[in-house]
PDB file of C-alpha atoms in Angstrom:
ATOM      1  CA  MET A1290       0.000   0.000   0.000  1.00 44.00           C
ATOM      2  CA  SER A1291       2.802   2.352   0.780  1.00 44.00           C
ATOM      3  CA  GLU A1292       4.317   1.755  -2.666  1.00 46.00           C
ATOM      4  CA  GLU A1293       1.068   2.724  -4.444  1.00 44.00           C
ATOM      5  CA  LYS A1294       0.852   6.038  -2.586  1.00 45.00           C
ATOM      6  CA  GLU A1295       4.307   7.143  -3.577  1.00 47.00           C
ATOM      7  CA  PRO A1296       3.610   7.356  -7.303  1.00 46.00           C
ATOM      8  CA  ARG A1297       0.397   9.272  -6.707  1.00 48.00           C
ATOM      9  CA  GLU A1298       2.194  11.769  -4.504  1.00 45.00           C
ATOM     10  CA  ARG A1299       4.804  12.241  -7.155  1.00 46.00           C
ATOM     11  CA  GLU A1300       2.134  12.963  -9.741  1.00 47.00           C
ATOM     12  CA  ALA A1301       0.471  15.444  -7.454  1.00 44.00           C
ATOM     13  CA  GLU A1302       3.669  17.472  -6.979  1.00 46.00           C
ATOM     14  CA  PRO A1303       3.832  20.562  -9.105  1.00 45.00           C
ATOM     15  CA  ARG A1304       6.501  20.652 -11.739  1.00 47.00           C
ATOM     16  CA  ALA A1305       8.975  23.404 -11.926  1.00 41.00           C
ATOM     17  CA  ALA A1306       8.776  25.910 -14.729  1.00 42.00           C
ATOM     18  CA  GLY A1307      12.177  25.063 -16.056  1.00 42.00           C
ATOM     19  CA  GLU A1308      11.629  21.338 -16.199  1.00 45.00           C
ATOM     20  CA  PRO A1309      11.114  19.513 -19.456  1.00 44.00           C
ATOM     21  CA  GLY A1310       7.706  18.415 -18.622  1.00 46.00           C
ATOM     22  CA  SER A1311       6.503  21.912 -17.992  1.00 43.00           C
ATOM     23  CA  ALA A1312       7.841  23.065 -21.411  1.00 42.00           C
ATOM     24  CA  ALA A1313       5.946  20.328 -23.171  1.00 43.00           C
ATOM     25  CA  GLU A1314       2.811  21.252 -21.345  1.00 48.00           C
ATOM     26  CA  GLY A1315       3.303  24.916 -22.351  1.00 47.00           C
ATOM     27  CA  ALA A1316       3.637  23.922 -25.997  1.00 45.00           C
ATOM     28  CA  GLU A1317       0.525  21.808 -25.756  1.00 48.00           C
ATOM     29  CA  ALA A1318      -1.345  24.676 -24.155  1.00 46.00           C
ATOM     30  CA  ALA A1319      -0.229  27.050 -26.915  1.00 46.00           C
ATOM     31  CA  ALA A1320      -1.326  24.568 -29.563  1.00 44.00           C
ATOM     32  CA  THR A1321      -4.664  24.230 -27.820  1.00 46.00           C
ATOM     33  CA  GLU A1322      -5.115  28.009 -27.778  1.00 48.00           C
ATOM     34  CA  GLU A1323      -4.261  28.252 -31.502  1.00 48.00           C
ATOM     35  CA  ALA A1324      -6.718  25.484 -32.285  1.00 41.00           C
ATOM     36  CA  SER A1325      -9.411  27.147 -30.268  1.00 45.00           C
ATOM     37  CA  GLY A1326      -8.790  30.558 -31.845  1.00 46.00           C
ATOM     38  CA  ALA A1327      -8.373  29.391 -35.442  1.00 45.00           C
ATOM     39  CA  GLY A1328     -11.715  30.853 -36.436  1.00 46.00           C
ATOM     40  CA  GLU A1329     -10.905  34.301 -34.977  1.00 45.00           C
ATOM     41  CA  PRO A1330      -8.597  36.839 -36.671  1.00 45.00           C
ATOM     42  CA  SER A1331      -5.245  37.110 -35.113  1.00 46.00           C
ATOM     43  CA  ALA A1332      -4.165  40.465 -33.818  1.00 43.00           C
ATOM     44  CA  VAL A1333      -1.440  42.142 -35.961  1.00 45.00           C
ATOM     45  CA  ALA A1334       1.412  43.269 -33.890  1.00 47.00           C
ATOM     46  CA  ALA A1335       2.285  46.954 -34.478  1.00 50.00           C
ATOM     47  CA  VAL A1336       5.752  47.428 -35.963  1.00 50.00           C
ATOM     48  CA  PRO A1337       7.439  50.366 -34.294  1.00 53.00           C
ATOM     49  CA  ARG A1338       8.901  52.968 -36.791  1.00 56.00           C
ATOM     50  CA  GLU A1339      12.422  54.005 -36.445  1.00 54.00           C
ATOM     51  CA  PRO A1340      12.814  57.631 -35.408  1.00 53.00           C
ATOM     52  CA  VAL A1341      14.164  60.070 -38.083  1.00 51.00           C
ATOM     53  CA  ARG A1342      17.748  60.652 -37.433  1.00 55.00           C
ATOM     54  CA  LEU A1343      18.892  64.223 -38.022  1.00 51.00           C
ATOM     55  CA  PRO A1344      22.358  64.653 -39.463  1.00 52.00           C
ATOM     56  CA  SER A1345      24.805  65.269 -36.783  1.00 56.00           C
ATOM     57  CA  ASP A1346      27.314  67.079 -39.063  1.00 69.00           C
ATOM     58  CA  GLY A1347      26.902  70.902 -39.326  1.00 71.00           C
ATOM     59  CA  ARG A1348      27.774  71.064 -43.039  1.00 74.00           C
ATOM     60  CA  THR A1349      25.259  68.356 -43.814  1.00 76.00           C
ATOM     61  CA  ARG A1350      22.551  70.217 -41.916  1.00 73.00           C
ATOM     62  CA  LEU A1351      23.398  73.434 -43.819  1.00 70.00           C
ATOM     63  CA  MET A1352      23.173  71.699 -47.218  1.00 73.00           C
ATOM     64  CA  ALA A1353      19.881  70.106 -46.241  1.00 70.00           C
ATOM     65  CA  ALA A1354      18.517  73.539 -45.347  1.00 67.00           C
ATOM     66  CA  LEU A1355      19.711  75.227 -48.581  1.00 65.00           C
ATOM     67  CA  TRP A1356      18.912  72.526 -51.156  1.00 67.00           C
ATOM     68  CA  PRO A1357      16.534  72.256 -52.847  1.00 65.00           C
ATOM     69  CA  PRO A1358      16.181  76.053 -53.003  1.00 64.00           C
ATOM     70  CA  ARG A1359      12.865  77.580 -52.099  1.00 67.00           C
ATOM     71  CA  VAL A1360      12.515  80.817 -54.153  1.00 64.00           C
ATOM     72  CA  SER A1361       9.325  82.828 -54.249  1.00 75.00           C
ATOM     73  CA  ARG A1362       8.162  84.994 -57.150  1.00 76.00           C
ATOM     74  CA  GLY A1363       8.951  88.200 -55.296  1.00 78.00           C
ATOM     75  CA  GLN A1364      12.502  87.084 -54.614  1.00 76.00           C
ATOM     76  CA  LEU A1365      12.975  86.213 -58.293  1.00 78.00           C
ATOM     77  CA  VAL A1366      11.744  89.665 -59.410  1.00 81.00           C
ATOM     78  CA  VAL A1367      14.062  91.381 -56.951  1.00 81.00           C
ATOM     79  CA  ALA A1368      16.996  89.313 -58.219  1.00 81.00           C
ATOM     80  CA  LEU A1369      16.275  90.291 -61.838  1.00 85.00           C
ATOM     81  CA  LEU A1370      16.012  93.975 -60.923  1.00 86.00           C
ATOM     82  CA  LEU A1371      19.307  93.832 -59.069  1.00 86.00           C
ATOM     83  CA  PHE A1372      20.956  92.135 -62.058  1.00 87.00           C
ATOM     84  CA  ALA A1373      19.673  94.821 -64.452  1.00 87.00           C
ATOM     85  CA  LEU A1374      20.837  97.578 -62.105  1.00 86.00           C
ATOM     86  CA  GLY A1375      24.293  96.050 -61.860  1.00 86.00           C
ATOM     87  CA  LEU A1376      24.553  95.713 -65.634  1.00 87.00           C
ATOM     88  CA  ALA A1377      23.568  99.365 -66.140  1.00 86.00           C
ATOM     89  CA  LEU A1378      26.137 100.497 -63.598  1.00 83.00           C
ATOM     90  CA  ALA A1379      28.842  98.443 -65.304  1.00 84.00           C
ATOM     91  CA  ILE A1380      28.028  99.979 -68.707  1.00 84.00           C
ATOM     92  CA  GLN A1381      28.026 103.478 -67.235  1.00 77.00           C
ATOM     93  CA  VAL A1382      31.385 102.933 -65.587  1.00 72.00           C
ATOM     94  CA  ARG A1383      32.871 101.588 -68.804  1.00 71.00           C
ATOM     95  CA  SER A1384      31.537 104.547 -70.817  1.00 66.00           C
ATOM     96  CA  THR A1385      32.981 106.941 -68.279  1.00 61.00           C
ATOM     97  CA  ASN A1386      36.355 105.235 -68.521  1.00 58.00           C
ATOM     98  CA  ASP A1387      36.294 105.467 -72.328  1.00 55.00           C
ATOM     99  CA  HIS A1388      35.865 109.254 -72.238  1.00 53.00           C
ATOM    100  CA  SER A1389      38.336 109.758 -69.455  1.00 54.00           C
ATOM    101  CA  GLU A1390      41.143 110.351 -71.969  1.00 59.00           C
ATOM    102  CA  LEU A1391      39.308 113.268 -73.601  1.00 61.00           C
ATOM    103  CA  ARG A1392      38.503 114.778 -70.228  1.00 65.00           C
ATOM    104  CA  GLY A1393      42.125 114.802 -69.270  1.00 67.00           C
ATOM    105  CA  ALA A1394      43.412 116.014 -72.659  1.00 68.00           C
ATOM    106  CA  ARG A1395      44.868 119.458 -73.191  1.00 75.00           C
ATOM    107  CA  GLN A1396      43.143 122.174 -75.162  1.00 77.00           C
ATOM    108  CA  GLU A1397      45.629 121.854 -78.046  1.00 78.00           C
ATOM    109  CA  ASP A1398      44.931 118.127 -78.279  1.00 75.00           C
ATOM    110  CA  LEU A1399      41.190 118.711 -78.286  1.00 76.00           C
ATOM    111  CA  VAL A1400      41.530 121.281 -81.081  1.00 79.00           C
ATOM    112  CA  ARG A1401      43.644 118.851 -83.113  1.00 79.00           C
ATOM    113  CA  ILE A1402      41.109 116.046 -82.625  1.00 79.00           C
ATOM    114  CA  LEU A1403      38.279 118.380 -83.650  1.00 82.00           C
ATOM    115  CA  ASP A1404      40.170 119.423 -86.789  1.00 82.00           C
ATOM    116  CA  GLU A1405      40.739 115.778 -87.707  1.00 82.00           C
ATOM    117  CA  LEU A1406      37.040 115.036 -87.275  1.00 85.00           C
ATOM    118  CA  ASP A1407      36.114 118.030 -89.442  1.00 85.00           C
ATOM    119  CA  GLY A1408      38.521 116.902 -92.161  1.00 85.00           C
ATOM    120  CA  LYS A1409      37.145 113.371 -92.072  1.00 86.00           C
ATOM    121  CA  GLN A1410      33.589 114.712 -92.319  1.00 88.00           C
ATOM    122  CA  GLN A1411      34.512 116.821 -95.346  1.00 89.00           C
ATOM    123  CA  ARG A1412      36.128 113.840 -97.078  1.00 88.00           C
ATOM    124  CA  LEU A1413      33.064 111.707 -96.414  1.00 88.00           C
ATOM    125  CA  GLN A1414      30.798 114.450 -97.730  1.00 89.00           C
ATOM    126  CA  SER A1415      32.932 114.719-100.884  1.00 88.00           C
ATOM    127  CA  GLU A1416      32.751 110.952-101.422  1.00 87.00           C
ATOM    128  CA  LYS A1417      28.990 111.075-100.918  1.00 89.00           C
ATOM    129  CA  THR A1418      28.652 113.807-103.556  1.00 89.00           C
ATOM    130  CA  GLN A1419      30.754 111.825-106.033  1.00 87.00           C
ATOM    131  CA  LEU A1420      28.700 108.694-105.455  1.00 87.00           C
ATOM    132  CA  GLU A1421      25.462 110.619-105.957  1.00 88.00           C
ATOM    133  CA  GLN A1422      26.778 112.036-109.231  1.00 88.00           C
ATOM    134  CA  SER A1423      27.827 108.570-110.399  1.00 85.00           C
ATOM    135  CA  LEU A1424      24.397 107.223-109.507  1.00 85.00           C
ATOM    136  CA  ALA A1425      22.691 110.020-111.450  1.00 85.00           C
ATOM    137  CA  GLN A1426      24.867 109.321-114.488  1.00 84.00           C
ATOM    138  CA  LEU A1427      24.093 105.618-114.323  1.00 83.00           C
ATOM    139  CA  GLU A1428      20.373 106.324-114.032  1.00 82.00           C
ATOM    140  CA  ASN A1429      20.516 108.700-116.998  1.00 84.00           C
ATOM    141  CA  SER A1430      22.466 106.148-119.015  1.00 81.00           C
ATOM    142  CA  SER A1431      19.973 103.449-118.103  1.00 77.00           C
ATOM    143  CA  ASN A1432      17.042 105.673-119.036  1.00 81.00           C
ATOM    144  CA  GLN A1433      18.708 106.628-122.295  1.00 82.00           C
ATOM    145  CA  ALA A1434      19.405 102.980-123.076  1.00 82.00           C
ATOM    146  CA  LYS A1435      15.787 102.049-122.365  1.00 83.00           C
ATOM    147  CA  GLU A1436      14.544 104.942-124.480  1.00 81.00           C
ATOM    148  CA  ALA A1437      16.876 103.957-127.313  1.00 82.00           C
ATOM    149  CA  GLN A1438      15.660 100.371-127.130  1.00 86.00           C
ATOM    150  CA  GLU A1439      12.049 101.533-127.205  1.00 85.00           C
ATOM    151  CA  GLN A1440      12.720 103.780-130.183  1.00 85.00           C
ATOM    152  CA  THR A1441      14.507 100.949-131.972  1.00 87.00           C
ATOM    153  CA  ARG A1442      11.633  98.549-131.335  1.00 88.00           C
ATOM    154  CA  LYS A1443       9.094 101.107-132.534  1.00 87.00           C
ATOM    155  CA  LYS A1444      11.127 101.877-135.653  1.00 88.00           C
ATOM    156  CA  ALA A1445      11.513  98.174-136.416  1.00 89.00           C
ATOM    157  CA  ALA A1446       7.740  97.716-136.141  1.00 89.00           C
ATOM    158  CA  GLU A1447       7.129 100.635-138.516  1.00 87.00           C
ATOM    159  CA  LEU A1448       9.623  99.269-141.010  1.00 88.00           C
ATOM    160  CA  GLY A1449       7.969  95.871-140.690  1.00 90.00           C
ATOM    161  CA  VAL A1450       4.622  97.412-141.644  1.00 90.00           C
ATOM    162  CA  LEU A1451       6.163  99.103-144.681  1.00 88.00           C
ATOM    163  CA  ALA A1452       8.005  95.928-145.676  1.00 88.00           C
ATOM    164  CA  GLY A1453       4.866  93.833-145.259  1.00 90.00           C
ATOM    165  CA  THR A1454       6.339  91.570-142.562  1.00 91.00           C
ATOM    166  CA  GLU A1455       4.106  92.952-139.777  1.00 92.00           C
ATOM    167  CA  GLN A1456       0.332  93.231-139.557  1.00 93.00           C
ATOM    168  CA  ALA A1457      -1.167  96.712-139.619  1.00 94.00           C
ATOM    169  CA  THR A1458      -4.357  98.113-138.169  1.00 94.00           C
ATOM    170  CA  GLY A1459      -5.953 101.529-137.976  1.00 94.00           C
ATOM    171  CA  PRO A1460      -8.514 103.729-139.697  1.00 96.00           C
ATOM    172  CA  GLY A1461      -8.899 103.330-143.437  1.00 96.00           C
ATOM    173  CA  ILE A1462     -11.158 102.262-146.262  1.00 95.00           C
ATOM    174  CA  VAL A1463     -12.237  99.100-148.033  1.00 96.00           C
ATOM    175  CA  LEU A1464     -12.486  99.438-151.832  1.00 95.00           C
ATOM    176  CA  THR A1465     -14.363  96.660-153.642  1.00 95.00           C
ATOM    177  CA  ILE A1466     -14.240  96.426-157.456  1.00 94.00           C
ATOM    178  CA  ASP A1467     -16.835  94.217-159.150  1.00 93.00           C
ATOM    179  CA  ASP A1468     -15.986  93.350-162.764  1.00 88.00           C
ATOM    180  CA  PRO A1469     -18.676  91.067-164.213  1.00 87.00           C
ATOM    181  CA  GLN A1470     -17.522  91.778-167.788  1.00 85.00           C
ATOM    182  CA  GLY A1471     -13.865  91.019-167.081  1.00 84.00           C
ATOM    183  CA  GLN A1472     -12.700  94.401-168.348  1.00 87.00           C
ATOM    184  CA  VAL A1473     -10.448  95.277-165.401  1.00 89.00           C
ATOM    185  CA  LYS A1474      -6.837  94.544-166.236  1.00 90.00           C
ATOM    186  CA  ALA A1475      -3.549  94.683-164.379  1.00 91.00           C
ATOM    187  CA  ASP A1476      -2.778  98.255-165.440  1.00 91.00           C
ATOM    188  CA  MET A1477      -6.051  99.527-163.953  1.00 92.00           C
ATOM    189  CA  LEU A1478      -5.293  97.863-160.610  1.00 93.00           C
ATOM    190  CA  LEU A1479      -1.818  99.388-160.703  1.00 92.00           C
ATOM    191  CA  ASP A1480      -3.314 102.853-161.304  1.00 92.00           C
ATOM    192  CA  THR A1481      -5.619 102.329-158.318  1.00 93.00           C
ATOM    193  CA  LEU A1482      -2.644 101.347-156.167  1.00 93.00           C
ATOM    194  CA  GLN A1483      -0.683 104.428-157.218  1.00 93.00           C
ATOM    195  CA  GLU A1484      -3.608 106.723-156.361  1.00 93.00           C
ATOM    196  CA  LEU A1485      -3.900 105.180-152.897  1.00 94.00           C
ATOM    197  CA  ARG A1486      -0.174 105.528-152.223  1.00 92.00           C
ATOM    198  CA  ALA A1487      -0.231 109.135-153.378  1.00 91.00           C
ATOM    199  CA  ALA A1488      -3.149 109.823-150.989  1.00 91.00           C
ATOM    200  CA  GLY A1489      -1.128 108.580-147.996  1.00 92.00           C
ATOM    201  CA  ALA A1490      -1.957 104.885-147.724  1.00 93.00           C
ATOM    202  CA  GLU A1491       0.386 103.196-145.209  1.00 93.00           C
ATOM    203  CA  ALA A1492      -0.554  99.534-145.670  1.00 95.00           C
ATOM    204  CA  ILE A1493      -2.452  97.909-148.539  1.00 95.00           C
ATOM    205  CA  GLN A1494      -3.769  94.412-149.080  1.00 95.00           C
ATOM    206  CA  ILE A1495      -5.506  93.176-152.266  1.00 95.00           C
ATOM    207  CA  ASN A1496      -7.597  90.117-151.467  1.00 93.00           C
ATOM    208  CA  ASP A1497      -5.010  87.927-149.667  1.00 93.00           C
ATOM    209  CA  VAL A1498      -1.855  89.478-151.165  1.00 94.00           C
ATOM    210  CA  ARG A1499       0.169  92.067-149.222  1.00 95.00           C
ATOM    211  CA  VAL A1500       1.296  94.986-151.351  1.00 94.00           C
ATOM    212  CA  VAL A1501       4.913  96.091-150.833  1.00 92.00           C
ATOM    213  CA  ALA A1502       7.430  98.209-152.709  1.00 87.00           C
ATOM    214  CA  GLY A1503       8.316  95.405-155.122  1.00 87.00           C
ATOM    215  CA  THR A1504       4.759  94.269-155.885  1.00 91.00           C
ATOM    216  CA  TYR A1505       4.047  93.739-159.605  1.00 91.00           C
ATOM    217  CA  PHE A1506       0.866  93.052-161.635  1.00 92.00           C
ATOM    218  CA  THR A1507       0.386  90.882-164.728  1.00 91.00           C
ATOM    219  CA  ASP A1508      -2.675  89.854-166.702  1.00 88.00           C
ATOM    220  CA  ASN A1509      -3.858  86.271-166.453  1.00 82.00           C
ATOM    221  CA  SER A1510      -4.779  85.354-170.019  1.00 70.00           C
ATOM    222  CA  SER A1511      -6.128  81.905-169.192  1.00 65.00           C
ATOM    223  CA  GLU A1512      -8.611  83.127-166.591  1.00 67.00           C
ATOM    224  CA  ASN A1513     -10.655  86.237-166.018  1.00 68.00           C
ATOM    225  CA  GLY A1514      -8.310  87.733-163.431  1.00 78.00           C
ATOM    226  CA  VAL A1515      -4.922  89.230-162.603  1.00 90.00           C
ATOM    227  CA  ARG A1516      -1.681  87.869-161.186  1.00 90.00           C
ATOM    228  CA  ILE A1517      -0.155  89.846-158.303  1.00 92.00           C
ATOM    229  CA  ASP A1518       3.389  88.892-157.283  1.00 90.00           C
ATOM    230  CA  GLY A1519       2.848  85.649-159.182  1.00 88.00           C
ATOM    231  CA  LYS A1520      -0.402  84.791-157.352  1.00 90.00           C
ATOM    232  CA  ASP A1521      -3.733  84.482-159.133  1.00 90.00           C
ATOM    233  CA  VAL A1522      -6.270  87.031-157.903  1.00 90.00           C
ATOM    234  CA  SER A1523      -9.826  86.925-159.223  1.00 86.00           C
ATOM    235  CA  GLN A1524     -12.613  89.476-158.984  1.00 85.00           C
ATOM    236  CA  PRO A1525     -14.149  90.968-157.004  1.00 91.00           C
ATOM    237  CA  PHE A1526     -10.944  92.816-156.166  1.00 93.00           C
ATOM    238  CA  ARG A1527     -10.954  93.937-152.557  1.00 95.00           C
ATOM    239  CA  PHE A1528      -8.492  96.654-151.459  1.00 96.00           C
ATOM    240  CA  THR A1529      -8.017  96.906-147.671  1.00 96.00           C
ATOM    241  CA  VAL A1530      -6.167 100.154-146.991  1.00 96.00           C
ATOM    242  CA  VAL A1531      -4.848 101.697-143.746  1.00 96.00           C
ATOM    243  CA  GLY A1532      -4.744 105.491-143.912  1.00 94.00           C
ATOM    244  CA  ASN A1533      -6.778 108.630-143.417  1.00 94.00           C
ATOM    245  CA  PRO A1534     -10.244 107.957-144.893  1.00 94.00           C
ATOM    246  CA  GLN A1535     -10.786 111.694-145.457  1.00 94.00           C
ATOM    247  CA  ASP A1536      -7.801 111.734-147.832  1.00 93.00           C
ATOM    248  CA  LEU A1537      -8.203 108.351-149.501  1.00 94.00           C
ATOM    249  CA  THR A1538     -11.850 108.657-150.536  1.00 93.00           C
ATOM    250  CA  PRO A1539     -11.588 112.012-152.388  1.00 93.00           C
ATOM    251  CA  ALA A1540      -8.428 110.832-154.152  1.00 92.00           C
ATOM    252  CA  LEU A1541     -10.365 107.961-155.721  1.00 93.00           C
ATOM    253  CA  ASN A1542     -13.441 110.058-156.572  1.00 91.00           C
ATOM    254  CA  ILE A1543     -11.749 112.963-158.361  1.00 90.00           C
ATOM    255  CA  PRO A1544     -13.031 113.655-161.888  1.00 89.00           C
ATOM    256  CA  GLY A1545     -11.260 111.408-164.339  1.00 87.00           C
ATOM    257  CA  GLY A1546      -9.857 109.380-161.466  1.00 87.00           C
ATOM    258  CA  VAL A1547      -9.967 105.700-160.573  1.00 91.00           C
ATOM    259  CA  VAL A1548     -13.697 105.390-159.914  1.00 92.00           C
ATOM    260  CA  ARG A1549     -14.623 107.170-163.157  1.00 92.00           C
ATOM    261  CA  SER A1550     -12.187 105.030-165.142  1.00 91.00           C
ATOM    262  CA  LEU A1551     -13.608 101.797-163.682  1.00 91.00           C
ATOM    263  CA  GLU A1552     -17.147 102.867-164.470  1.00 91.00           C
ATOM    264  CA  ASN A1553     -16.123 103.533-168.066  1.00 90.00           C
ATOM    265  CA  HIS A1554     -15.049  99.872-168.264  1.00 89.00           C
ATOM    266  CA  GLN A1555     -18.424  98.712-166.899  1.00 89.00           C
ATOM    267  CA  ALA A1556     -16.984  97.919-163.450  1.00 91.00           C
ATOM    268  CA  GLN A1557     -18.469  99.095-160.176  1.00 92.00           C
ATOM    269  CA  ALA A1558     -16.343 100.540-157.341  1.00 93.00           C
ATOM    270  CA  THR A1559     -17.653 100.686-153.758  1.00 94.00           C
ATOM    271  CA  ILE A1560     -15.812 102.604-151.019  1.00 94.00           C
ATOM    272  CA  VAL A1561     -16.545 102.021-147.316  1.00 95.00           C
ATOM    273  CA  GLN A1562     -14.845 104.140-144.678  1.00 95.00           C
ATOM    274  CA  GLN A1563     -14.043 102.399-141.381  1.00 95.00           C
ATOM    275  CA  GLN A1564     -12.534 103.497-138.085  1.00 94.00           C
ATOM    276  CA  LYS A1565     -10.482 100.318-137.871  1.00 95.00           C
ATOM    277  CA  VAL A1566      -9.351  97.992-140.606  1.00 95.00           C
ATOM    278  CA  LEU A1567      -6.919  95.096-140.381  1.00 95.00           C
ATOM    279  CA  VAL A1568      -4.245  94.288-142.929  1.00 95.00           C
ATOM    280  CA  ASP A1569      -3.206  90.790-141.896  1.00 93.00           C
ATOM    281  CA  ALA A1570      -1.638  89.395-145.077  1.00 93.00           C
ATOM    282  CA  LEU A1571       2.151  89.140-144.837  1.00 92.00           C
ATOM    283  CA  ALA A1572       4.780  89.300-147.544  1.00 90.00           C
ATOM    284  CA  THR A1573       7.830  87.076-147.698  1.00 86.00           C
ATOM    285  CA  PRO A1574      10.941  89.275-147.751  1.00 82.00           C
ATOM    286  CA  LYS A1575      13.389  88.577-150.531  1.00 80.00           C
ATOM    287  CA  PRO A1576      17.122  88.683-149.826  1.00 81.00           C
ATOM    288  CA  LEU A1577      19.089  91.402-151.572  1.00 79.00           C
ATOM    289  CA  GLN A1578      21.379  90.205-154.322  1.00 81.00           C
ATOM    290  CA  TYR A1579      23.337  93.365-155.042  1.00 84.00           C
ATOM    291  CA  GLY A1580      22.532  96.074-152.536  1.00 80.00           C
ATOM    292  CA  LYS A1581      23.917  96.253-148.993  1.00 80.00           C
ATOM    293  CA  PRO A1582      24.003  98.943-146.298  1.00 77.00           C
ATOM    294  CA  ALA A1583      26.619 101.601-146.931  1.00 78.00           C
ATOM    295  CA  ALA A1584      29.261 102.007-144.226  1.00 69.00           C
ATOM    296  CA  LYS A1585      29.079 105.295-142.333  1.00 61.00           C
TER     297      LYS A1585
END
């Protein structure tokens, strides 16, 4: 009986906290608590933040205070104004230093410098006058050249009208000769041409043939017509003439003149005055075989 009581007494004795048995029991108790609290959220332990450490070095603290810079708009405006003021003062000081030599110069030196400036001004004025004269001469030469070119072009156009190589337009008359009997011959057309030239005709065209200084007329024996410069021209003969109508019409209607002569040969002449006629037939110029411009 005494032996059975001893084990029970040993079990009833409390175990020390540092003994192995007590550690196992603590682990079992912790596991039991975790199992019992598995359905509840576990409390999150707060992590303590480390305190901000200020730099201990004085230079480091100064740099941290100055950078990054904190500049307001007013400070920026003041800085710009101070910069402009300093720049103006620097320019003023430099200008004053540049003129310091003249301020300290003697009266004789100042007079000499003034004389040199006057002489330089006179030379520049003389050069300016010469350049202005040269410019005026060039302008006159240019104007004269342009005028000469214009005159040459105008003269060439006038000569082209007389030579039959240019078209002509202006006031004039249109003379139409109807010859149903075929009595009008080459000599009668030549007489008509001479009367028109004598009355001041400047350009003449007969049908589609341009009349020039070397124009000639021949009778066409095979047909009822005339050949002008080798081209067959049949009636009615139509003269298109550029000139003063007030001079051309009376020259044709004088007694015993062209109109009366045509009527005597049973031909009818009709004259129509116009403010603008066009002579558009052109003559082919022939090269000169013997004549050439004489040297001046």
